[in-house]
Short mmCIF file of C-alpha atoms and ligand atoms in Angstrom, two decimals:
data_model
loop_
_atom_site.label_atom_id
_atom_site.label_comp_id
_atom_site.label_asym_id
_atom_site.label_seq_id
_atom_site.Cartn_x
_atom_site.Cartn_y
_atom_site.Cartn_z
CA UNK A 227 -13.14 -3.46 -8.97
CA UNK A 228 -13.54 -4.27 -12.67
CA UNK A 229 -10.73 -5.97 -14.59
CA UNK A 230 -10.74 -6.43 -18.36
CA UNK A 231 -8.52 -9.41 -19.08
CA UNK A 232 -6.43 -10.67 -21.92
CA UNK A 233 -3.49 -8.25 -21.98
CA UNK A 234 0.06 -9.14 -20.90
CA UNK A 235 1.29 -6.94 -18.04
CA UNK A 236 4.65 -5.33 -18.48
CA UNK A 237 6.73 -2.76 -16.67
CA UNK A 238 8.03 -2.03 -13.23
CA UNK A 239 6.22 -1.51 -9.95
CA UNK A 240 7.63 -0.22 -6.65
CA UNK A 241 6.72 -2.43 -3.67
CA UNK A 242 5.42 -0.84 -0.45
CA UNK A 243 6.45 -1.53 3.12
CA UNK A 244 5.25 -4.81 4.61
CA UNK A 245 1.79 -4.69 6.23
CA UNK A 246 2.70 -7.61 8.50
CA UNK A 247 5.87 -5.89 9.71
CA UNK A 248 4.15 -2.51 10.22
CA UNK A 249 1.31 -3.89 12.38
CA UNK A 250 3.53 -5.27 15.20
CA UNK A 251 5.86 -2.24 14.94
CA UNK A 252 2.96 0.11 15.73
CA UNK A 253 2.09 -1.96 18.82
CA UNK A 254 5.74 -1.84 19.98
CA UNK A 255 5.15 1.89 20.60
CA UNK A 256 3.11 0.88 23.66
CA UNK A 257 6.35 -0.24 25.33
CA UNK A 258 7.79 3.27 25.60
CA UNK A 259 6.60 6.86 26.14
CA UNK A 260 9.39 8.18 23.92
CA UNK A 261 8.67 8.82 20.25
CA UNK A 262 8.74 5.86 17.88
CA UNK A 263 9.14 6.61 14.16
CA UNK A 264 8.15 3.95 11.62
CA UNK A 265 9.23 4.68 8.05
CA UNK A 266 8.12 3.04 4.77
CA UNK A 267 4.73 2.19 6.28
CA UNK A 268 2.03 1.34 3.71
CA UNK A 269 -1.19 3.39 3.74
CA UNK A 270 -3.56 0.47 4.26
CA UNK A 271 -6.83 0.04 6.09
CA UNK A 272 -5.27 -2.47 8.49
CA UNK A 273 -2.46 -0.01 9.30
CA UNK A 274 -5.00 2.78 9.91
CA UNK A 275 -6.88 0.40 12.22
CA UNK A 276 -3.72 -0.38 14.21
CA UNK A 277 -2.98 3.36 14.47
CA UNK A 278 -6.47 3.99 15.85
CA UNK A 279 -5.90 1.18 18.36
CA UNK A 280 -2.81 2.79 19.90
CA UNK A 281 -4.55 6.20 19.79
CA UNK A 282 -7.47 4.71 21.73
CA UNK A 283 -4.90 3.54 24.31
CA UNK A 284 -3.49 7.04 24.76
CA UNK A 285 -0.83 7.45 22.06
CA UNK A 286 -0.58 10.50 19.79
CA UNK A 287 0.03 9.57 16.14
CA UNK A 288 0.62 11.53 12.98
CA UNK A 289 1.73 10.58 9.46
CA UNK A 290 4.35 12.38 7.38
CA UNK A 291 4.16 10.77 3.95
CA UNK A 292 4.78 7.09 4.58
CA UNK A 293 6.30 7.68 8.01
CA UNK A 294 4.29 7.20 11.18
CA UNK A 295 5.22 9.26 14.27
CA UNK A 296 3.95 7.83 17.54
CA UNK A 297 4.47 9.40 20.98
CA UNK A 298 2.86 9.85 24.39
CA UNK A 299 2.10 7.53 27.24
CA UNK A 300 -0.18 4.53 26.88
CA UNK A 301 -2.59 4.90 29.77
CA UNK A 302 -5.60 2.71 29.03
CA UNK A 303 -5.46 -1.02 29.69
CA UNK A 304 -8.67 -1.65 27.82
CA UNK A 305 -8.55 -2.27 24.05
CA UNK A 306 -11.80 -1.33 22.26
CA UNK A 307 -13.78 -4.32 21.01
CA UNK A 308 -14.77 -2.66 17.75
CA UNK A 309 -11.10 -2.43 16.76
CA UNK A 310 -9.85 -5.84 17.93
CA UNK A 311 -12.82 -7.64 16.41
CA UNK A 312 -12.07 -5.91 13.09
CA UNK A 313 -8.46 -6.94 12.85
CA UNK A 314 -6.66 -9.83 14.49
CA UNK A 315 -3.24 -8.20 14.66
CA UNK A 316 -4.53 -5.71 17.24
CA UNK A 317 -4.51 -8.61 19.72
CA UNK A 318 -0.75 -8.07 19.88
CA UNK A 319 -1.38 -5.15 22.28
CA UNK A 320 -2.10 -7.65 25.10
CA UNK A 321 1.54 -8.36 26.00
CA UNK A 322 2.80 -4.77 25.89
CA UNK A 323 -0.13 -3.45 27.96
CA UNK A 324 0.40 -6.22 30.50
CA UNK A 325 4.11 -5.54 30.98
CA UNK A 326 3.59 -1.78 31.16
CA UNK A 327 0.43 -1.46 33.24
CA UNK A 328 0.29 -4.79 35.11
CA UNK A 329 -3.07 -5.54 33.56
CA UNK A 330 -4.74 -5.70 30.17
CA UNK A 331 -8.27 -6.35 28.93
CA UNK A 332 -8.36 -7.23 25.25
CA UNK A 333 -11.29 -8.77 23.36
CA UNK A 334 -10.60 -12.10 21.67
CA UNK A 335 -10.01 -11.49 17.95
CA UNK A 336 -12.75 -12.87 15.78
CA UNK A 337 -12.05 -15.81 13.52
CA UNK A 338 -12.33 -15.18 9.85
CA UNK A 339 -13.07 -17.03 6.65
CA UNK A 340 -9.67 -18.73 6.56
CA UNK A 341 -10.07 -20.43 9.90
CA UNK A 342 -10.98 -20.21 13.57
CA UNK A 343 -7.57 -18.64 14.27
CA UNK A 344 -7.37 -19.27 18.02
CA UNK A 345 -4.92 -17.42 20.28
CA UNK A 346 -4.25 -20.28 22.72
CA UNK A 347 -0.49 -20.13 22.05
CA UNK A 348 -0.44 -16.42 22.94
CA UNK A 349 -2.25 -17.04 26.24
CA UNK A 350 -0.31 -20.19 27.21
CA UNK A 351 2.95 -18.34 26.57
CA UNK A 352 2.00 -15.36 28.72
CA UNK A 353 0.79 -17.69 31.50
CA UNK A 354 4.21 -19.42 31.40
CA UNK A 355 5.74 -15.99 32.07
CA UNK A 356 3.55 -15.48 35.15
CA UNK A 357 0.43 -13.80 33.81
CA UNK A 358 -2.96 -14.66 35.31
CA UNK A 359 -5.18 -14.91 32.27
CA UNK A 360 -8.87 -15.62 32.10
CA UNK A 361 -11.39 -15.23 29.32
CA UNK A 362 -14.87 -13.93 30.19
CA UNK A 363 -17.55 -13.05 27.64
CA UNK A 364 -15.07 -12.98 24.79
CA UNK A 365 -12.61 -10.68 26.56
CA UNK A 366 -9.15 -11.73 27.71
CA UNK A 367 -8.41 -10.37 31.21
CA UNK A 368 -4.71 -10.56 32.06
CA UNK A 369 -2.89 -9.33 35.11
CA UNK A 370 0.32 -9.81 37.09
CA UNK A 371 4.02 -9.02 36.98
CA UNK A 372 5.72 -11.08 34.29
CA UNK A 373 8.98 -12.93 34.94
CA UNK A 374 11.41 -14.56 32.49
CA UNK A 375 11.24 -18.17 31.39
CA UNK A 376 11.24 -20.59 28.50
CA UNK A 377 8.24 -20.92 26.20
CA UNK A 378 8.01 -23.81 23.75
CA UNK A 379 5.63 -23.21 20.84
CA UNK A 380 3.99 -26.39 19.55
CA UNK A 381 3.59 -24.54 16.25
CA UNK A 382 5.82 -21.66 15.06
CA UNK A 383 2.95 -19.18 15.20
CA UNK A 384 3.83 -15.72 13.82
CA UNK A 385 1.43 -13.90 16.15
CA UNK A 386 2.32 -15.86 19.26
CA UNK A 387 6.04 -15.29 18.61
CA UNK A 388 5.46 -11.56 18.15
CA UNK A 389 3.27 -11.39 21.28
CA UNK A 390 6.01 -13.00 23.37
CA UNK A 391 8.77 -10.85 21.87
CA UNK A 392 6.79 -7.68 22.60
CA UNK A 393 6.30 -8.76 26.22
CA UNK A 394 9.85 -10.12 26.53
CA UNK A 395 11.31 -6.77 25.46
CA UNK A 396 10.27 -5.46 28.89
CA UNK A 397 11.20 -8.50 31.01
CA UNK A 398 14.74 -8.15 32.39
CA UNK A 399 15.31 -11.83 33.26
CA UNK A 400 14.87 -12.81 29.62
CA UNK A 401 12.42 -14.91 27.65
CA UNK A 402 13.51 -17.90 25.57
CA UNK A 403 11.15 -18.91 22.78
CA UNK A 404 11.71 -22.42 21.47
CA UNK A 405 10.42 -23.16 17.94
CA UNK A 406 9.65 -19.51 17.13
CA UNK A 407 8.31 -18.25 13.81
CA UNK A 408 11.13 -17.11 11.51
CA UNK A 409 9.12 -15.03 9.05
CA UNK A 410 10.97 -11.91 7.78
CA UNK A 411 8.32 -9.79 9.51
CA UNK A 412 9.20 -11.43 12.84
CA UNK A 413 12.89 -10.77 12.20
CA UNK A 414 11.99 -7.15 11.42
CA UNK A 415 10.24 -6.84 14.79
CA UNK A 416 13.35 -8.29 16.45
CA UNK A 417 15.45 -5.63 14.71
CA UNK A 418 13.09 -2.91 15.99
CA UNK A 419 13.03 -4.22 19.59
CA UNK A 420 16.80 -4.46 19.57
CA UNK A 421 17.14 -0.85 18.43
CA UNK A 422 14.72 0.07 21.25
CA UNK A 423 17.17 -1.44 23.74
CA UNK A 424 16.21 -5.10 24.14
CA UNK A 425 19.03 -7.65 23.97
CA UNK A 426 18.41 -10.41 21.49
CA UNK A 427 20.23 -13.59 20.53
CA UNK A 428 19.03 -16.48 18.49
CA UNK A 429 20.10 -19.89 17.22
CA UNK A 430 18.40 -22.19 14.78
CA UNK A 431 15.54 -23.27 17.00
CA UNK A 432 15.21 -20.55 19.64
CA UNK A 433 15.20 -16.81 20.26
CA UNK A 434 16.28 -15.26 23.56
CA UNK A 435 15.16 -11.70 24.30
CA UNK A 436 16.24 -9.79 27.40
CA UNK A 437 14.39 -6.64 28.39
CA UNK A 438 16.34 -3.50 28.99
CA UNK A 439 15.82 0.21 29.48
CA UNK A 440 13.67 0.72 26.38
CA UNK A 441 13.87 3.91 24.34
CA UNK A 442 12.30 5.38 21.25
CA UNK A 443 13.92 4.84 17.86
CA UNK A 444 13.51 5.23 14.12
CA UNK A 445 12.72 2.10 12.13
CA UNK A 446 12.15 1.41 8.45
CA UNK A 447 9.99 -1.65 7.81
CA UNK A 448 11.01 -4.28 5.25
CA UNK A 449 9.32 -4.47 1.83
CA UNK A 450 6.11 -6.47 1.50
CA UNK A 451 7.07 -9.88 0.09
CA UNK A 452 3.42 -10.87 -0.32
CA UNK A 453 2.58 -7.76 -2.34
CA UNK A 454 5.71 -8.38 -4.44
CA UNK A 455 4.76 -12.03 -4.98
CA UNK A 456 1.26 -10.99 -6.02
CA UNK A 457 2.57 -8.70 -8.79
CA UNK A 458 5.06 -11.33 -10.00
CA UNK A 459 2.16 -13.77 -10.30
CA UNK A 460 0.19 -11.07 -12.17
CA UNK A 461 3.03 -10.95 -14.70
CA UNK A 462 3.19 -14.73 -14.90
CA UNK A 463 -0.55 -15.31 -15.39
CA UNK A 464 -0.72 -12.73 -18.20
CA UNK A 465 2.47 -13.97 -19.96
CA UNK A 466 3.96 -10.55 -19.30
CA UNK A 467 7.27 -9.08 -18.19
CA UNK A 468 7.01 -7.61 -14.71
CA UNK A 469 9.72 -6.17 -12.49
CA UNK A 470 9.08 -5.58 -8.80
CA UNK A 471 11.53 -3.10 -7.24
CA UNK A 472 12.44 -2.21 -3.68
CA UNK A 473 12.20 -5.87 -2.61
CA UNK A 474 14.40 -8.39 -0.78
CA UNK A 475 14.68 -11.20 -3.38
CA UNK A 476 15.72 -13.67 -0.68
CA UNK A 477 12.24 -13.29 0.88
CA UNK A 478 10.67 -14.49 -2.38
CA UNK A 479 12.74 -17.63 -2.93
CA UNK A 480 9.94 -20.17 -2.35
CA UNK A 481 7.71 -18.40 -4.90
CA UNK A 482 10.37 -17.74 -7.54
CA UNK A 483 11.57 -21.36 -7.30
CA UNK A 484 8.03 -22.63 -7.98
CA UNK A 485 7.48 -20.11 -10.78
CA UNK A 486 10.71 -21.23 -12.47
CA UNK A 487 9.70 -24.85 -12.03
CA UNK A 488 6.46 -24.08 -13.87
CA UNK A 489 8.39 -22.43 -16.72
CA UNK A 490 8.61 -18.71 -15.94
CA UNK A 491 11.93 -16.92 -16.36
CA UNK A 492 13.21 -15.14 -13.23
CA UNK A 493 16.19 -12.82 -12.83
CA UNK A 494 17.06 -10.64 -9.85
CA UNK A 495 19.64 -8.33 -8.32
CA UNK A 496 19.90 -6.99 -4.79
CA UNK A 497 16.57 -5.18 -4.76
CA UNK A 498 14.57 -6.19 -7.83
CA UNK A 499 13.06 -9.38 -9.21
CA UNK A 500 12.10 -9.58 -12.88
CA UNK A 501 9.77 -12.20 -14.30
CA UNK A 502 8.97 -13.18 -17.86
CA UNK A 503 5.96 -15.43 -18.26
CA UNK A 504 5.42 -17.65 -21.30
CA UNK A 505 2.60 -20.02 -22.19
CA UNK A 506 2.29 -22.89 -21.65
CA UNK A 507 3.43 -23.11 -18.07
CA UNK A 508 3.25 -26.48 -16.35
CA UNK A 509 1.46 -27.54 -13.21
CA UNK A 510 3.46 -28.00 -10.01
CA UNK A 511 2.98 -29.52 -6.57
CA UNK A 512 3.50 -27.32 -3.52
CA UNK A 513 2.55 -27.15 0.13
CA UNK A 514 2.28 -24.03 2.27
CA UNK A 515 4.49 -23.94 5.35
CA UNK A 516 6.06 -21.56 7.86
CA UNK A 517 8.94 -19.49 6.44
CA UNK A 518 11.09 -20.30 4.51
CA UNK A 519 8.44 -22.62 3.09
CA UNK A 520 5.89 -21.51 0.51
CA UNK A 521 3.84 -18.72 2.13
CA UNK A 522 0.16 -19.39 2.74
CA UNK A 523 -0.49 -15.72 1.89
CA UNK A 524 0.43 -16.46 -1.73
CA UNK A 525 -1.53 -19.72 -1.98
CA UNK A 526 -4.75 -18.19 -3.39
CA UNK A 527 -2.79 -16.19 -5.97
CA UNK A 528 -0.81 -19.30 -7.00
CA UNK A 529 -4.09 -21.26 -7.29
CA UNK A 530 -5.31 -18.71 -9.86
CA UNK A 531 -2.05 -18.98 -11.84
CA UNK A 532 -2.11 -22.81 -11.84
CA UNK A 533 -5.75 -22.84 -12.96
CA UNK A 534 -4.34 -21.90 -16.40
CA UNK A 535 -1.32 -24.24 -16.31
CA UNK A 536 -0.88 -27.14 -18.71
CA UNK A 537 -1.55 -30.28 -16.71
CA UNK A 538 -2.31 -30.93 -13.07
CA UNK A 539 -1.25 -29.22 -9.88
CA UNK A 540 -1.71 -29.95 -6.20
CA UNK A 541 -1.47 -27.30 -3.51
CA UNK A 542 -1.56 -28.47 0.11
CA UNK A 543 -2.74 -25.71 2.47
CA UNK A 544 -1.03 -26.73 5.71
CA UNK A 545 -1.16 -23.45 7.68
CA UNK A 546 -4.88 -22.57 7.81
CA UNK A 547 -7.69 -25.07 8.03
CA UNK A 548 -9.94 -23.44 5.49
CA UNK A 549 -8.16 -21.02 3.19
CA UNK A 550 -10.22 -22.02 0.16
CA UNK A 551 -12.68 -19.11 -0.26
CA UNK A 552 -11.18 -18.24 -3.63
CA UNK A 553 -11.76 -21.73 -5.10
CA UNK A 554 -15.54 -21.41 -5.46
CA UNK A 555 -15.14 -18.05 -7.20
CA UNK A 556 -12.47 -19.39 -9.58
CA UNK A 557 -14.80 -22.26 -10.50
CA UNK A 558 -17.35 -19.65 -11.59
CA UNK A 559 -14.72 -18.32 -14.01
CA UNK A 560 -14.25 -21.76 -15.55
CA UNK A 561 -11.41 -23.18 -13.48
CA UNK A 562 -11.37 -26.93 -12.81
CA UNK A 563 -10.49 -27.37 -9.14
CA UNK A 564 -11.58 -29.87 -6.50
CA UNK A 565 -10.83 -29.90 -2.79
CA UNK A 566 -9.78 -33.04 -0.92
CA UNK A 567 -9.15 -32.25 2.72
CA UNK A 568 -6.28 -29.78 2.78
CA UNK A 569 -5.38 -30.44 -0.86
CA UNK A 570 -6.42 -28.19 -3.74
CA UNK A 571 -6.44 -30.35 -6.90
CA UNK A 572 -6.19 -28.24 -10.06
CA UNK A 573 -6.72 -29.42 -13.64
CA UNK A 574 -5.33 -26.70 -15.91
CA UNK A 575 -7.76 -25.24 -18.46
CA UNK A 576 -7.17 -23.32 -21.68
CA UNK A 577 -8.96 -20.18 -20.58
CA UNK A 578 -10.93 -18.48 -17.82
CA UNK A 579 -13.97 -16.29 -18.47
CA UNK A 580 -14.77 -13.03 -16.72
CA UNK A 581 -17.59 -13.18 -14.16
CA UNK A 582 -19.10 -11.41 -11.15
CA UNK A 583 -17.09 -12.68 -8.18
CA UNK A 584 -16.68 -11.82 -4.51
CA UNK A 585 -13.51 -11.50 -2.43
CA UNK A 586 -13.76 -13.30 0.92
CA UNK A 587 -10.42 -12.11 2.37
CA UNK A 588 -7.40 -10.06 1.32
CA UNK A 589 -5.50 -12.76 -0.56
CA UNK A 590 -8.59 -14.42 -2.07
CA UNK A 591 -9.41 -10.98 -3.49
CA UNK A 592 -5.92 -10.74 -4.97
CA UNK A 593 -6.36 -14.18 -6.54
CA UNK A 594 -9.56 -13.01 -8.26
CA UNK A 595 -7.82 -9.92 -9.62
CA UNK A 596 -5.10 -12.13 -11.11
CA UNK A 597 -7.68 -14.47 -12.63
CA UNK A 598 -9.52 -11.46 -14.07
CA UNK A 599 -6.31 -10.13 -15.63
CA UNK A 600 -5.95 -13.40 -17.58
CA UNK A 601 -9.64 -14.11 -18.26
CA UNK A 602 -11.57 -13.35 -21.43
CA UNK A 603 -13.87 -10.37 -20.92
CA UNK A 604 -14.57 -8.40 -17.78
CA UNK A 605 -14.45 -9.60 -14.16
CA UNK A 606 -16.29 -7.67 -11.45
CA UNK A 607 -14.81 -8.23 -8.01
CA UNK A 608 -16.96 -7.22 -5.06
CA UNK A 609 -15.59 -6.94 -1.54
CA UNK A 610 -13.08 -4.22 -2.45
CA UNK A 611 -12.54 -3.41 1.23
CA UNK A 612 -10.65 -6.68 1.58
CA UNK A 613 -8.16 -5.53 -1.08
CA UNK A 614 -7.87 -2.11 0.56
CA UNK A 615 -6.76 -3.86 3.77
CA UNK A 616 -3.68 -5.36 2.17
CA UNK A 617 -2.71 -3.66 -1.11
CA UNK A 618 -1.64 -0.01 -1.34
CA UNK A 619 -2.74 1.80 -4.55
CA UNK A 620 -3.57 -1.51 -6.24
CA UNK A 621 -5.42 -0.05 -9.26
CA UNK A 622 -2.66 2.50 -9.89
CA UNK A 623 0.07 -0.15 -9.68
CA UNK A 624 -1.83 -2.51 -11.99
CA UNK A 625 -2.56 0.32 -14.45
CA UNK A 626 1.15 1.18 -14.39
CA UNK A 627 1.74 -2.38 -15.63
CA UNK A 628 -0.77 -1.87 -18.44
CA UNK A 629 -3.79 -3.56 -16.88
CA UNK A 630 -7.28 -2.35 -17.76
CA UNK A 631 -8.73 -1.97 -14.28
CA UNK A 632 -11.20 0.47 -12.71
CA UNK A 633 -13.49 0.84 -9.73
CA UNK A 634 -17.27 1.04 -10.05
CA UNK A 635 -19.39 2.37 -7.21
CA UNK A 636 -22.05 -0.26 -6.69
CA UNK A 637 -25.44 0.40 -5.11
CA UNK A 638 -25.96 -3.23 -4.08
CA UNK A 639 -23.80 -4.14 -1.06
C1 EPZ B 967 0.14 -13.97 10.43
O1 EPZ B 967 -1.10 -14.34 10.99
C2 EPZ B 967 -0.19 -13.05 9.26
N1 EPZ B 967 -0.87 -11.85 9.77
C3 EPZ B 967 -1.08 -13.79 8.26
O2 EPZ B 967 -1.30 -12.91 7.14
C4 EPZ B 967 -0.34 -15.03 7.77
O3 EPZ B 967 -1.18 -15.76 6.92
C5 EPZ B 967 0.05 -15.89 8.98
O4 EPZ B 967 0.83 -15.11 9.91
C6 EPZ B 967 0.88 -17.11 8.57
O5 EPZ B 967 2.05 -16.69 7.93
C7 EPZ B 967 -0.14 -10.86 10.32
O6 EPZ B 967 1.08 -10.96 10.46
C8 EPZ B 967 -0.89 -9.65 10.79
P1 EPZ B 967 -0.12 -17.77 12.88
P2 EPZ B 967 -1.14 -15.14 12.42
O7 EPZ B 967 -0.31 -17.42 14.31
O8 EPZ B 967 -0.13 -14.56 13.34
C9 EPZ B 967 -2.74 -21.42 14.33
C10 EPZ B 967 -2.56 -11.66 5.59
O9 EPZ B 967 -3.27 -11.96 4.62
N2 EPZ B 967 -2.65 -20.78 15.66
O10 EPZ B 967 1.24 -18.13 12.39
O11 EPZ B 967 -2.54 -15.22 12.84
C11 EPZ B 967 -3.62 -20.60 13.40
O12 EPZ B 967 -4.97 -20.96 13.58
C12 EPZ B 967 -2.64 -12.47 6.89
O13 EPZ B 967 -1.74 -10.70 5.61
C13 EPZ B 967 -3.14 -21.49 16.77
O14 EPZ B 967 -3.65 -22.62 16.65
O15 EPZ B 967 -0.66 -16.59 11.96
C14 EPZ B 967 -3.12 -21.00 12.04
O16 EPZ B 967 -3.72 -22.21 11.65
C15 EPZ B 967 -3.64 -13.61 6.76
N3 EPZ B 967 -3.07 -20.91 18.00
C16 EPZ B 967 -1.64 -21.22 12.27
O17 EPZ B 967 -1.46 -21.39 13.68
C17 EPZ B 967 -2.51 -19.66 18.18
O18 EPZ B 967 -2.46 -19.20 19.34
C18 EPZ B 967 -0.78 -20.05 11.80
O19 EPZ B 967 -1.18 -18.92 12.52
C19 EPZ B 967 -2.03 -18.98 17.05
C20 EPZ B 967 -2.10 -19.56 15.81
#
């Protein structure tokens, strides 16, 4: 992707359904034979991968616009390695296969550039519910009839919470998760499982889910708060005026609070957020944390924005051990950033210059697009497949906001 920088973005962009709500929703289809309809699903590579996972397990899937129709009986207990190694979220099929078929064989998801990303909390939780789990040659072999119980999570892991909710939806005695993740995407999965027939109650530090006679249902996923945050930061870094529509403003509070603190103007109503960026904006201090804290998935994009702030900023990345792939690339564009342990220390500079850069993961790629939008000259971002995994129609949406952006086929990989 090539971005010619230096122009303020302005206008309105419609936000797609949330990738990280769609991925667990697709896996929930494994719990029932009846049809499951998922509306407002984004057409993303990761979503296509998750669809091919449930197809490989026996489901029939077809799209109608942005609605996914899933039906048929999951018969296979074996998840294909080429899918699970490609995308971590496919590991969520372990719990549903186990409760439906009494066994499941799922390859361990690979780590990725942002960290080793273990799944020990998933496995410990399922063991607590009676599963026999062993790992041989990189494949998780689980078997047994699951019973209810209480699972305490030492860390409010999104994936582990979703894994246990998906299994718990089919366990009559009930599963209590203490210290669960509270991300909006987890709440959306709860809403889906409840409409499929599970009984759910939760208080401030625990969720209780009781399995019932599960049925098919129709579900519309929530808007993608990370996509929305990315476009707001695109408006801020280019001193533009950007409106994101079809969003839940409450899901963006941590970002909008920090943007206001740095000097941007934010207004919102029930389903839009409007931002007006003005130079200079000031540096801020922030740390990433589980929801409702500042989302780690917007940390790279915020790093790009603060690279052009007046003064210093510190961003503490507390969720992943090494989510810094974007820093080296931003340095090549003239940013002044140093890393000290989990802290990203940023000295604001007057300008960034376009360069040849490479995306190392979805959100690092988004950060480089934002930097390119504000830089002098052209920025060539390789690793487009990372962006395709997480951003639907990104060029079209950016062009709609007035960005000069295009895609070049490159011969060199
Ligand atoms: C989900 O990943 C998201 N992915 C991530 O978004 C997001 O960054 C992350 O939550 C945090 O919000 C999807 O929802 C598909 P975690 P997940 O389990 O479930 C450690 C994107 O760009 N951990 O909350 O993997 C883990 O190593 C992606 O859309 C364990 O130690 O996140 C990490 O340090 C990137 N053991 C921390 O917890 C475990 O068993 C948070 O991980 C599980 C996790």
